[in-house]
Amino acid sequence: DIVNLRSSRSEGWLPTGTVFGPVQPSGAFEFWGANGSSVYCVKSTPTSLALTPVDARATRMRSPSGYWAMDEDGNVYVPDLRTQEIVKLRSAEPFNPDTAVELVTRAQLPADLFAEGDFIRGIKMLHAGPILVTLSNEQVLVLDRSLAMIGRYALAEGKIDNNPCVDEQDNIFVTSGEALYKLRWTGEDLRQIWRVDIDGSGSTPTLIGAPNDPDRLVAITDRSDPMNLVLLWRDDTIPADWPGLSGYDRRVAASLPVDFGVDGQTAQPTENSLLVSGYDIMLSAWTGLLPRTQRRQDTGIAKVAWNPATDRLEAVWTNPAIWAPNSMQAMSSASNRAYMVGVEGRGRNREYGLHIIDWLTGESLAFVPNGPYRDVRYSAYGCGLQIGPDGEVVIPGPLAVIRIRRG
């Protein structure tokens, strides 16, 4: 199934993620997207997809960010990159995709937070209830559900590169151009817990290890040449028996160069986040949002694993034949399968499609064609794949929303 966003004048230019609402008795559920030009809500039923565009005149949204958040009540929070506002939307009947989308409220962030060229970078829900907002400068903000600012912290230097990640204790991990920070929302204020120098990062930090696991880490890919996968101890204190790595901050647990099994290929920095299950970590080579315009077209995927018994990061497998130029990945732990949008074929026969990968071996299990390589609607375009309640895979691109159902 495909929803063409151009046909409803809802096409955009920014990558987006999506969140599924609960399944209704009819089997329908809603999910949202925002792409730089529009916000939309999609109704998914077992047999169809239907788009509800958000009325830009009613909401007065001019440039909605691809980073947005949804709370447990079905309210959606979308930054406007042109006006520097946070806009709160919802379906008139929460989680019911048959009802119209309505504006709840909007809030202008204080002008003194922004210099020329600054904008809202990222947004996340905190487990305690408030909303975390990061700016492209060094500012980290906390808003309550009415969009009033209740917390603020300025990083020591640099500009924030990506969306932050948040753990179950409302610890916040955010990268600037020069450092990875751990902050904490205490319920009253934001506090810095630790800071470690890094060589930049193109990826959102990714958490490894659950609360009761022996080791808890946070992972990034850096901007070194070749690119390194870097793991850091994420708890407040570093294990007392950890000796450290020569030449690194003691909080760094591992740093591993990545080549995806391609001879002579040194990986360029990735923009897609890591895919983690347990202590297993999968990466894919990055080409760019518009791979047809890039001379360098790196291929390959790889899985590595942290070994808590030896405190080492170990290579598990590589598959140099897979080309997923700009895809986020998704994984089903029930089936041990990973999913990503890739490209197969040569010349005019090149096609975008869904790669299905054996999580245990890296073997390609299937390739499901979506559409021609020359048509950017079928590209992942850096967007986040999601696995639906019936095992369908949803790809929320800026020009089209694609759903691939199990046959």
Tab-separated table of N, CA and C in Angstrom, residues 3 5 8 10-12 14-18 30-43 50-55 64 68 70 76 78 89 101 383 394-402:
chain	number	residue	atom	x	y	z
A	3	VAL	N	0.570	5.718	0.110
A	3	VAL	CA	-0.141	6.988	0.116
A	3	VAL	C	0.798	8.024	-0.471
A	5	LEU	N	1.921	11.522	-0.911
A	5	LEU	CA	1.697	12.786	-0.220
A	5	LEU	C	1.585	13.954	-1.189
A	8	SER	N	-2.043	15.082	-2.095
A	8	SER	CA	-2.783	15.890	-1.131
A	8	SER	C	-2.017	17.146	-0.726
A	10	SER	N	0.829	17.333	0.573
A	10	SER	CA	1.420	17.114	1.896
A	10	SER	C	2.877	16.685	1.808
A	11	GLU	N	3.470	16.767	0.595
A	11	GLU	CA	4.853	16.333	0.466
A	11	GLU	C	5.791	17.296	1.184
A	12	GLY	N	6.959	16.793	1.587
A	12	GLY	CA	7.923	17.606	2.304
A	12	GLY	C	9.339	17.238	1.928
A	14	LEU	N	11.913	16.766	4.831
A	14	LEU	CA	12.658	16.318	6.004
A	14	LEU	C	12.322	14.874	6.342
A	15	PRO	N	13.304	14.089	6.795
A	15	PRO	CA	13.004	12.743	7.310
A	15	PRO	C	12.102	12.831	8.536
A	16	THR	N	11.313	11.798	8.776
A	16	THR	CA	10.426	11.769	9.929
A	16	THR	C	10.411	10.369	10.538
A	17	GLY	N	10.021	10.305	11.777
A	17	GLY	CA	9.705	9.031	12.410
A	17	GLY	C	8.208	8.923	12.559
A	18	THR	N	7.726	7.872	13.185
A	18	THR	CA	6.301	7.745	13.415
A	18	THR	C	6.050	6.968	14.691
A	30	GLU	N	-4.039	4.797	14.162
A	30	GLU	CA	-3.505	5.982	13.507
A	30	GLU	C	-2.010	6.086	13.749
A	31	PHE	N	-1.342	6.728	12.789
A	31	PHE	CA	0.033	7.151	13.011
A	31	PHE	C	0.260	8.468	12.291
A	32	TRP	N	1.261	9.209	12.760
A	32	TRP	CA	1.485	10.573	12.306
A	32	TRP	C	2.838	10.700	11.624
A	33	GLY	N	3.005	11.789	10.900
A	33	GLY	CA	4.291	12.139	10.316
A	33	GLY	C	4.376	13.647	10.144
A	34	ALA	N	5.595	14.170	10.070
A	34	ALA	CA	5.841	15.589	9.809
A	34	ALA	C	7.116	15.668	8.985
A	35	ASN	N	7.140	16.528	7.964
A	35	ASN	CA	8.220	16.421	6.984
A	35	ASN	C	8.801	17.747	6.494
A	36	GLY	N	8.687	18.797	7.292
A	36	GLY	CA	9.249	20.076	6.892
A	36	GLY	C	8.254	20.991	6.221
A	37	SER	N	7.240	20.416	5.573
A	37	SER	CA	6.219	21.214	4.899
A	37	SER	C	4.827	20.970	5.440
A	38	SER	N	4.573	19.784	5.980
A	38	SER	CA	3.225	19.458	6.423
A	38	SER	C	3.272	18.446	7.561
A	39	VAL	N	2.142	18.368	8.269
A	39	VAL	CA	1.881	17.334	9.268
A	39	VAL	C	0.702	16.523	8.749
A	40	TYR	N	0.749	15.220	8.951
A	40	TYR	CA	-0.346	14.386	8.479
A	40	TYR	C	-0.612	13.267	9.481
A	41	CYS	N	-1.836	12.765	9.428
A	41	CYS	CA	-2.251	11.618	10.222
A	41	CYS	C	-2.760	10.559	9.258
A	42	VAL	N	-2.320	9.327	9.427
A	42	VAL	CA	-2.706	8.237	8.529
A	42	VAL	C	-3.548	7.226	9.298
A	43	LYS	N	-4.681	6.855	8.709
A	43	LYS	CA	-5.507	5.780	9.247
A	43	LYS	C	-5.108	4.486	8.556
A	50	ALA	N	-5.413	5.579	4.679
A	50	ALA	CA	-6.100	6.811	4.328
A	50	ALA	C	-5.438	7.974	5.040
A	51	LEU	N	-5.163	9.054	4.312
A	51	LEU	CA	-4.428	10.199	4.830
A	51	LEU	C	-5.381	11.299	5.277
A	52	THR	N	-5.121	11.857	6.466
A	52	THR	CA	-5.805	13.067	6.917
A	52	THR	C	-4.762	14.175	7.026
A	53	PRO	N	-4.695	15.088	6.019
A	53	PRO	CA	-3.737	16.192	6.133
A	53	PRO	C	-4.148	17.134	7.265
A	54	VAL	N	-3.167	17.720	7.916
A	54	VAL	CA	-3.438	18.714	8.944
A	54	VAL	C	-3.547	20.073	8.269
A	55	ASP	N	-4.627	20.791	8.524
A	55	ASP	CA	-4.890	22.077	7.888
A	55	ASP	C	-3.842	23.093	8.338
A	64	PRO	N	7.007	22.372	9.794
A	64	PRO	CA	7.030	21.398	10.890
A	64	PRO	C	8.247	20.484	10.826
A	68	TRP	N	9.322	14.951	16.251
A	68	TRP	CA	8.116	15.312	16.979
A	68	TRP	C	7.856	14.226	18.014
A	70	MET	N	4.712	12.166	20.721
A	70	MET	CA	3.316	11.899	21.073
A	70	MET	C	3.252	11.432	22.524
A	76	VAL	N	0.024	15.286	20.062
A	76	VAL	CA	1.229	15.296	19.243
A	76	VAL	C	1.871	16.682	19.348
A	78	VAL	N	4.735	19.150	17.836
A	78	VAL	CA	5.535	19.339	16.629
A	78	VAL	C	6.207	20.711	16.671
A	89	LEU	N	-1.138	19.161	18.803
A	89	LEU	CA	-2.255	18.715	17.976
A	89	LEU	C	-2.801	17.404	18.525
A	101	VAL	N	-8.317	16.239	12.765
A	101	VAL	CA	-7.190	16.702	13.564
A	101	VAL	C	-7.466	18.137	13.992
A	383	CYS	N	14.212	8.046	7.108
A	383	CYS	CA	13.044	7.951	7.990
A	383	CYS	C	13.067	6.665	8.814
A	394	VAL	N	5.956	-0.206	8.121
A	394	VAL	CA	5.545	1.105	7.640
A	394	VAL	C	6.782	1.967	7.433
A	395	ILE	N	6.861	2.584	6.244
A	395	ILE	CA	7.978	3.465	5.883
A	395	ILE	C	7.394	4.857	5.666
A	396	PRO	N	7.570	5.805	6.620
A	396	PRO	CA	6.933	7.116	6.518
A	396	PRO	C	7.823	8.142	5.830
A	397	GLY	N	7.973	8.052	4.522
A	397	GLY	CA	8.840	8.974	3.804
A	397	GLY	C	8.248	10.359	3.677
A	398	PRO	N	9.055	11.372	3.264
A	398	PRO	CA	8.545	12.739	3.127
A	398	PRO	C	7.649	12.944	1.914
A	399	LEU	N	7.717	12.031	0.929
A	399	LEU	CA	6.892	12.148	-0.274
A	399	LEU	C	5.806	11.082	-0.356
A	400	ALA	N	5.955	10.012	0.395
A	400	ALA	CA	4.966	8.922	0.349
A	400	ALA	C	5.080	8.100	1.622
A	401	VAL	N	3.969	7.504	2.013
A	401	VAL	CA	3.939	6.561	3.131
A	401	VAL	C	3.668	5.183	2.531
A	402	ILE	N	4.548	4.237	2.827
A	402	ILE	CA	4.448	2.888	2.253
A	402	ILE	C	4.227	1.893	3.383
